[in-house]
PDB file of C-alpha atoms in Angstrom:
ATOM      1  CA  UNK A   1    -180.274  13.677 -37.587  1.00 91.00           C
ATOM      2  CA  UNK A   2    -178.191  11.534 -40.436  1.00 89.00           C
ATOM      3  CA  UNK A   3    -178.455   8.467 -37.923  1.00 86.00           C
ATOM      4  CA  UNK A   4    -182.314   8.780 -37.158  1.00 90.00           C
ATOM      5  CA  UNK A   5    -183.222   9.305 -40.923  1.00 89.00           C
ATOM      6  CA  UNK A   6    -180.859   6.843 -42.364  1.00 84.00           C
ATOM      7  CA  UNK A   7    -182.990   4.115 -39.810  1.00 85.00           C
ATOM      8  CA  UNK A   8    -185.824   6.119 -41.816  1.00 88.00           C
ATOM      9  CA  UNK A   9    -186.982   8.000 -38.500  1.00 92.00           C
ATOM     10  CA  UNK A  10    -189.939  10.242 -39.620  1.00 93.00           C
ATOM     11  CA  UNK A  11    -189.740  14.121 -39.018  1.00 95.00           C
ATOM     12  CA  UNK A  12    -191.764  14.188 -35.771  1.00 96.00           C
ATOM     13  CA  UNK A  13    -189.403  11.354 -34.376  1.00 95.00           C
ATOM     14  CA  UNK A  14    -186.537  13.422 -35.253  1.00 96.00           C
ATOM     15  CA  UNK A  15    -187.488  16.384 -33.900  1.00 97.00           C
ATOM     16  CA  UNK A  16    -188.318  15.145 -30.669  1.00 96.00           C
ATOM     17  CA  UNK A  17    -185.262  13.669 -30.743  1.00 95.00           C
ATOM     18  CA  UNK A  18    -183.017  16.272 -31.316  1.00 95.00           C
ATOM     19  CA  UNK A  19    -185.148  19.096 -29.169  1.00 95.00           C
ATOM     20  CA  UNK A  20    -184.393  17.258 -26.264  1.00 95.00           C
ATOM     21  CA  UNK A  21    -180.615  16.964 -26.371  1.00 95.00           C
ATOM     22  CA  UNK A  22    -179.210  18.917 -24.105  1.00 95.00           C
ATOM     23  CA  UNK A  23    -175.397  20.206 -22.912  1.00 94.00           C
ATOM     24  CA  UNK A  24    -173.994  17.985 -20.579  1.00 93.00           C
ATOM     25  CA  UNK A  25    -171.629  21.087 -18.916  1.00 95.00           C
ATOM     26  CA  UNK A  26    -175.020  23.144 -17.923  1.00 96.00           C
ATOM     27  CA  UNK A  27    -178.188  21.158 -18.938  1.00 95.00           C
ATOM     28  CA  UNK A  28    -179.770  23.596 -21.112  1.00 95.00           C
ATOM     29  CA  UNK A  29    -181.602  22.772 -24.479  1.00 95.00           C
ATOM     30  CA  UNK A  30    -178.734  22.434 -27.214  1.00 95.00           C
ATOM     31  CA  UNK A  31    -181.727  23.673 -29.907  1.00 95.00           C
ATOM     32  CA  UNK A  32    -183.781  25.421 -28.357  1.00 93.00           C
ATOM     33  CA  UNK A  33    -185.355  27.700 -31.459  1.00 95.00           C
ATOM     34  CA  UNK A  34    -185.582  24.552 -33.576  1.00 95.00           C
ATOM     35  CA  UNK A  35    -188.967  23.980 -35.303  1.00 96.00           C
ATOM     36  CA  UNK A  36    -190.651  20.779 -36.814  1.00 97.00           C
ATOM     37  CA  UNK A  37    -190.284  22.533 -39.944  1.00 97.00           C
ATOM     38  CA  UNK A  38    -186.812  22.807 -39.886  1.00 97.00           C
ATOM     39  CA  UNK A  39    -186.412  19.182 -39.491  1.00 97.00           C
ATOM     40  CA  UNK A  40    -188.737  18.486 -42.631  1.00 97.00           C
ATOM     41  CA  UNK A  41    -187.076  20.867 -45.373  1.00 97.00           C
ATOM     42  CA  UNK A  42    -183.732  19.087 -43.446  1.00 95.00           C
ATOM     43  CA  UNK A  43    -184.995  15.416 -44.110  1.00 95.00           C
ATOM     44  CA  UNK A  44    -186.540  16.728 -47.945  1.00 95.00           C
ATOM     45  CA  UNK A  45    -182.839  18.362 -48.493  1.00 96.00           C
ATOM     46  CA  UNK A  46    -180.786  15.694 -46.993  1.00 94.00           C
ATOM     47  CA  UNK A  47    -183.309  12.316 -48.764  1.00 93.00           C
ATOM     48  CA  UNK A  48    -182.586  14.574 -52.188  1.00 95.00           C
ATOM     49  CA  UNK A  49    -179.336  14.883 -51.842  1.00 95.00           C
ATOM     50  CA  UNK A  50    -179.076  11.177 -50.946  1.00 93.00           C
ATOM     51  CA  UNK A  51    -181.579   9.365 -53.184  1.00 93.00           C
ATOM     52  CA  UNK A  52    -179.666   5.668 -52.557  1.00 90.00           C
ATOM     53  CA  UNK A  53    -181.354   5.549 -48.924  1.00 90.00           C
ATOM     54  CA  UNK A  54    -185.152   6.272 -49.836  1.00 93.00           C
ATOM     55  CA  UNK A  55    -184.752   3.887 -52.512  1.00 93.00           C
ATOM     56  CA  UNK A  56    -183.226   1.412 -50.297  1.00 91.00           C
ATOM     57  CA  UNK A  57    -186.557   1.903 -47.484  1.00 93.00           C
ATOM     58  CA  UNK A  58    -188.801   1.083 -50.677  1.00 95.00           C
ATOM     59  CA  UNK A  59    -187.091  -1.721 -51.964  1.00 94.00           C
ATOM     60  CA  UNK A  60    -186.317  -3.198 -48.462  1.00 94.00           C
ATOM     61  CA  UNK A  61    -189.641  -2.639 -47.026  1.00 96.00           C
ATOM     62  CA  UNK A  62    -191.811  -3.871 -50.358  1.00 97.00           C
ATOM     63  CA  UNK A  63    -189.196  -7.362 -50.420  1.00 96.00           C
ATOM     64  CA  UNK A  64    -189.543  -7.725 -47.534  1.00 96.00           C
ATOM     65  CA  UNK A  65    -193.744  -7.643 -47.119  1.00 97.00           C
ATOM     66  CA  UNK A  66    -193.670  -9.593 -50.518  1.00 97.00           C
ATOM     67  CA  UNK A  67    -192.344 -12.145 -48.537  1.00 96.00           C
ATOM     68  CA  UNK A  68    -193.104 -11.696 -45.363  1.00 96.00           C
ATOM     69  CA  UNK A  69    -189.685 -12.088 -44.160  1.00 96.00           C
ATOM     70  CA  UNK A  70    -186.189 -10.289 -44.193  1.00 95.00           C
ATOM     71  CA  UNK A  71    -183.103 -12.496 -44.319  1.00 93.00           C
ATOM     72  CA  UNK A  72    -179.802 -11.162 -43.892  1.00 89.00           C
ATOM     73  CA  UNK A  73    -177.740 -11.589 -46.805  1.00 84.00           C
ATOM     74  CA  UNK A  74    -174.137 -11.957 -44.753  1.00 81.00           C
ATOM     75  CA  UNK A  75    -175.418 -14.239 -42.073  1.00 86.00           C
ATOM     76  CA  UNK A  76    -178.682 -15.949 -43.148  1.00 89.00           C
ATOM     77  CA  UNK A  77    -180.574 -14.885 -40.302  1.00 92.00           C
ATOM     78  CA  UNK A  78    -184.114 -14.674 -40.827  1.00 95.00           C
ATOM     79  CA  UNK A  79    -186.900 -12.141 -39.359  1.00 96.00           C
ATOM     80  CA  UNK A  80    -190.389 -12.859 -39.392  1.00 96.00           C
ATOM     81  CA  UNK A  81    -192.852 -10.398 -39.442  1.00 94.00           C
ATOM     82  CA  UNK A  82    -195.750 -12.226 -38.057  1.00 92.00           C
ATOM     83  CA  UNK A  83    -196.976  -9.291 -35.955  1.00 92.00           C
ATOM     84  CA  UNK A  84    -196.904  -6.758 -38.585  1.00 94.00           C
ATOM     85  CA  UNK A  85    -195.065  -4.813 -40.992  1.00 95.00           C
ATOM     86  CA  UNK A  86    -193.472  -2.019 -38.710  1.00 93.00           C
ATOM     87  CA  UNK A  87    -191.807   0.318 -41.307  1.00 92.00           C
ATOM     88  CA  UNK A  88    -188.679   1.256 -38.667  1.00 89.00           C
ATOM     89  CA  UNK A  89    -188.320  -2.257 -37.660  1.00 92.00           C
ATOM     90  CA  UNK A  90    -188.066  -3.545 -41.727  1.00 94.00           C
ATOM     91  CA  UNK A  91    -185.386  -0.812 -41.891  1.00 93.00           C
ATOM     92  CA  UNK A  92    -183.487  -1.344 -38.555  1.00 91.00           C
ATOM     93  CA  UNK A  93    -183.503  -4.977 -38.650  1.00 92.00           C
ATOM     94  CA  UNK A  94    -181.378  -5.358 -42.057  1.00 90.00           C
ATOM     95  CA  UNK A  95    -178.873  -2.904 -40.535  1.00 85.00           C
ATOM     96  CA  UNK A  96    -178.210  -4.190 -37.252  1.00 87.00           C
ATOM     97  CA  UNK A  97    -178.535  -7.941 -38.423  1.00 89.00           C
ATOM     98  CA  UNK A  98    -175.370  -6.880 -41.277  1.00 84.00           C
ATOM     99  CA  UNK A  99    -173.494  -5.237 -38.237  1.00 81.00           C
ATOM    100  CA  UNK A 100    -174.230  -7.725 -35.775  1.00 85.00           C
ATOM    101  CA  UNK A 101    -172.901 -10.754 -38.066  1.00 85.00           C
ATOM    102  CA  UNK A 102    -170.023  -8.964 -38.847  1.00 83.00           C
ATOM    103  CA  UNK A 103    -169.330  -8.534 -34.927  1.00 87.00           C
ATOM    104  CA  UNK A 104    -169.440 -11.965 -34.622  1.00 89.00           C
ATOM    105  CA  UNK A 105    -167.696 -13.278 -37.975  1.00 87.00           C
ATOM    106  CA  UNK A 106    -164.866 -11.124 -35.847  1.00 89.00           C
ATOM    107  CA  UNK A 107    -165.391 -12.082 -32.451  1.00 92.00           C
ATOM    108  CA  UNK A 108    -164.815 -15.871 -33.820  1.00 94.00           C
ATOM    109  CA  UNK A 109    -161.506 -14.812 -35.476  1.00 93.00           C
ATOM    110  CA  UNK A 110    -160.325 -12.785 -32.626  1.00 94.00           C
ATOM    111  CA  UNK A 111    -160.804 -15.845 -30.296  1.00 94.00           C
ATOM    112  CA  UNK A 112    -159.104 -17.917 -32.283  1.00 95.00           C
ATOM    113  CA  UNK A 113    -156.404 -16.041 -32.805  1.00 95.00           C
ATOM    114  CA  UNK A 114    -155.998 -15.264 -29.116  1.00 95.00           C
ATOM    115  CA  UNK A 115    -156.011 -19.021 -28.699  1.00 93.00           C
ATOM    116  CA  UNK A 116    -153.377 -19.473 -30.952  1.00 94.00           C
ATOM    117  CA  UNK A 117    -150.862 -16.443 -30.599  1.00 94.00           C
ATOM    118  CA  UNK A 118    -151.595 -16.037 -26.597  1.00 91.00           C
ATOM    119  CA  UNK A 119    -150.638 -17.645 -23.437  1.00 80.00           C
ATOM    120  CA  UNK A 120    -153.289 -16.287 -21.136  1.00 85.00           C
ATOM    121  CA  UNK A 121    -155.062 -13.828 -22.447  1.00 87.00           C
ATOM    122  CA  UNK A 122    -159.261 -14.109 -23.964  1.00 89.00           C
ATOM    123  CA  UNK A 123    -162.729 -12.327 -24.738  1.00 93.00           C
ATOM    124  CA  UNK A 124    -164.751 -12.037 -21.411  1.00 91.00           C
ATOM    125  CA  UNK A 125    -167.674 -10.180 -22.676  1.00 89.00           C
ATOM    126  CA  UNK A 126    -169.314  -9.172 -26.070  1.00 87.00           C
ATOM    127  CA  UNK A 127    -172.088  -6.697 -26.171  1.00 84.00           C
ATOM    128  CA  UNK A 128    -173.081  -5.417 -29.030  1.00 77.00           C
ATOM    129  CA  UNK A 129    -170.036  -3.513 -31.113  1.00 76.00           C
ATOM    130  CA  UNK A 130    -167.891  -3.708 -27.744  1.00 83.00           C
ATOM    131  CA  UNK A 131    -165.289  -6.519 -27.238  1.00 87.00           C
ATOM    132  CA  UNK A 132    -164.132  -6.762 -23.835  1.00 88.00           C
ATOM    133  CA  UNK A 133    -160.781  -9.174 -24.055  1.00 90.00           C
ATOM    134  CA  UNK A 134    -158.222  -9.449 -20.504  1.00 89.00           C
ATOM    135  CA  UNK A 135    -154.609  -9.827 -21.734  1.00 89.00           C
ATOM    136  CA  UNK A 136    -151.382  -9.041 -18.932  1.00 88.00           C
ATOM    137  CA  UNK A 137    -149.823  -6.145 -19.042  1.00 83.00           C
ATOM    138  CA  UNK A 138    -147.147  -6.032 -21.493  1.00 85.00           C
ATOM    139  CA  UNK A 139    -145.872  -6.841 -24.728  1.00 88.00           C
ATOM    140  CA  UNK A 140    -148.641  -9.939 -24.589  1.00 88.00           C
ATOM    141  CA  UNK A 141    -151.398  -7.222 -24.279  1.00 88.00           C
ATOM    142  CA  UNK A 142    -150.114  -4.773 -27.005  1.00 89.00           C
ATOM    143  CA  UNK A 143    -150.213  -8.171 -29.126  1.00 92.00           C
ATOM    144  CA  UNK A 144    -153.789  -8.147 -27.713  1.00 92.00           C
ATOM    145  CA  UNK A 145    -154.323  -4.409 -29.150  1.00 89.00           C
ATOM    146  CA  UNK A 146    -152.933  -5.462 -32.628  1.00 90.00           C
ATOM    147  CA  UNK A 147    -155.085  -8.453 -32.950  1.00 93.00           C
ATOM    148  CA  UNK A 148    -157.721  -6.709 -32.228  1.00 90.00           C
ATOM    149  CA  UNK A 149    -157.379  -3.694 -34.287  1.00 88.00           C
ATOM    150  CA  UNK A 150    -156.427  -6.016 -37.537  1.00 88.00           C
ATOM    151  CA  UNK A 151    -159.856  -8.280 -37.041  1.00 89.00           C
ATOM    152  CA  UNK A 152    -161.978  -5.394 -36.767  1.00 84.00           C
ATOM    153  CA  UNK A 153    -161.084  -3.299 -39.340  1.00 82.00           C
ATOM    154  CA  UNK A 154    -161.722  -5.803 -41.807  1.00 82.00           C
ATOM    155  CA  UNK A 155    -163.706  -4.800 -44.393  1.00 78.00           C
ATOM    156  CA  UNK A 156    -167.117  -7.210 -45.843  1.00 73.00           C
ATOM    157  CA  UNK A 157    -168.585  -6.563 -48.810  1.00 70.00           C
ATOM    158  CA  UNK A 158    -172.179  -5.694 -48.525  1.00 67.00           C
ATOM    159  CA  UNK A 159    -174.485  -7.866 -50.701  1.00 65.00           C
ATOM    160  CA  UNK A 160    -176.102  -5.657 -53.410  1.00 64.00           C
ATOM    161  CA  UNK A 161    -174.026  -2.883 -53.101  1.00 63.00           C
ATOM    162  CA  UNK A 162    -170.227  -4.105 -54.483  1.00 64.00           C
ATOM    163  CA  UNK A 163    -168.839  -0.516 -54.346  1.00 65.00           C
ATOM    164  CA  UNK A 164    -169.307  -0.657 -50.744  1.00 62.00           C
ATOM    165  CA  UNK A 165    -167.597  -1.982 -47.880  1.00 64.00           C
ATOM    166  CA  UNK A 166    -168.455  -1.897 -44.060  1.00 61.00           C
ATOM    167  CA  UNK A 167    -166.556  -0.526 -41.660  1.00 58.00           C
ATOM    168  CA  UNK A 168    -165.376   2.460 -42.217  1.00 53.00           C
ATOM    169  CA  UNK A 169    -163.777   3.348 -39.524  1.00 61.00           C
ATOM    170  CA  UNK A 170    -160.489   2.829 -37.603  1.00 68.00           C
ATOM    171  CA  UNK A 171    -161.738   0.697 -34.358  1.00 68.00           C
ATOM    172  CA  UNK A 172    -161.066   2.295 -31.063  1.00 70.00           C
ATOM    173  CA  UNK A 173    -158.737   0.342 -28.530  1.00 68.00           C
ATOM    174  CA  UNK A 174    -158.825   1.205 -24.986  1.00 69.00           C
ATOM    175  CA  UNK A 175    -157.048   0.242 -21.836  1.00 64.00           C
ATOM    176  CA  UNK A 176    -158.346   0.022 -18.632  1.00 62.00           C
ATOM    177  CA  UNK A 177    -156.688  -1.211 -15.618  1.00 56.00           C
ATOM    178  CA  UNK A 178    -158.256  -2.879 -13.623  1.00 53.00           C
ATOM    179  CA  UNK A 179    -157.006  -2.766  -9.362  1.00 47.00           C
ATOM    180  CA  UNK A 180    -157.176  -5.401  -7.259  1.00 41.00           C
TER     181      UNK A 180
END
C-alpha cells in the first residue's frame, strides 16, 4: 500500500493491487474481505498523516508540465513529456531516475575499486538495484563483500530536501556458488 501510494497509485489501482495478492504456501486470497473503501479512508489517513508526499505530487507534477520536462537533479537526465502528461509517470520517473543514478554513481566506484584493490575479480551484470560482481573464493571475495557493502551504503543528499538522505538501508550481500 505505502509503495503504490507513495508512486501516487490511485485507490482503485491499489485495491486491485492488493486484492489479488495471494499466500504463496496455499494460494488463497491474502485479503479477501477487503473493500475499495477501505483502501480510500487508508490512502485519506495515511496522505494526512504524511502531507510531504501529496505536496511533493503537486509540486512535481505542476514543474514539471510548466516546463514540459522533468530533469533529475542528481544526474541531469532529462524526460520529455511529448506524449502527454501521465500523472504516475511524472511521479515515477523522478524516483527511479534519483535511484537509478545513484546505482550507477556506485557501480562506477565499485569498478574502480575492484580494479584497483583486486587481482581477478569484476561486475558481470547490473540490472536495476542488483550488482552481480565474480570474485574467488576466499579472503579476495570477502574483500569483494566489503567493497561492496561500503559503496552502497553511501548516503546522497537529495536535492530539495537537505534533511534527507537516500539509502536507508543496510545493502544485502549474497553468495552464490556457482558449479562447474
Amino acid at each position: 500500500f505505502v509503495f503504490g501510494d507513495n508512486y501516487g497509485a490511485m485507490a482503485e489501482t491499489l485495491y486491485d493491487v492488493i486484492k489479488a495478492k495471494r499466500d504463496p504456501d496455499n494460494d488463497e486470497q491474502l485479503f479477501p474481505d477487503l473493500t475499495l473503501g477501505e483502501i480510500e479512508a487508508s490512502k485519506i489517513t495515511w496522505e494526512r498523516i504524511h502531507p510531504s508526499i501529496p505536496a511533493w505530487w503537486t509540486s512535481t507534477t505542476t514543474a514539471t508540465q510548466q516546463r514540459g520536462y522533468y530533469q533529475c537533479p542528481y544526474s541531469g537526465r532529462i524526460r520529455f513529456f511529448r506524449a502527454g502528461f501521465k500523472r504516475n509517470e511524472m511521479l515515477n520517473f523522478p524516483i527511479q531516475t534519483m535511484v537509478g543514478a545513484h546505482m550507477n554513481h556506485a557501480t562506477l566506484r565499485i569498478a574502480s575499486r575492484l580494479r584497483s584493490e583486486c587481482g581477478t575479480s569484476g561486475i558481470n551484470i547490473q540490472v536495476h538495484d542488483m550488482l552481480g560482481v565474480e570474485a574467488p573464493e576466499g579472503l579476495e571475495a570477502e574483500h569483494v563483500g566489503r567493497i561492496l557493502e561500503e559503496e552502497l551504503s553511501k548516503t546522497f543528499a537529495l536535492p530539495g530536501f537537505p534533511e534527507a538522505a537516500l539509502p536507508p538501508d543496510k545493502p544485502a550481500i549474497s553468495t552464490y556458488l556457482n558449479e562447474v
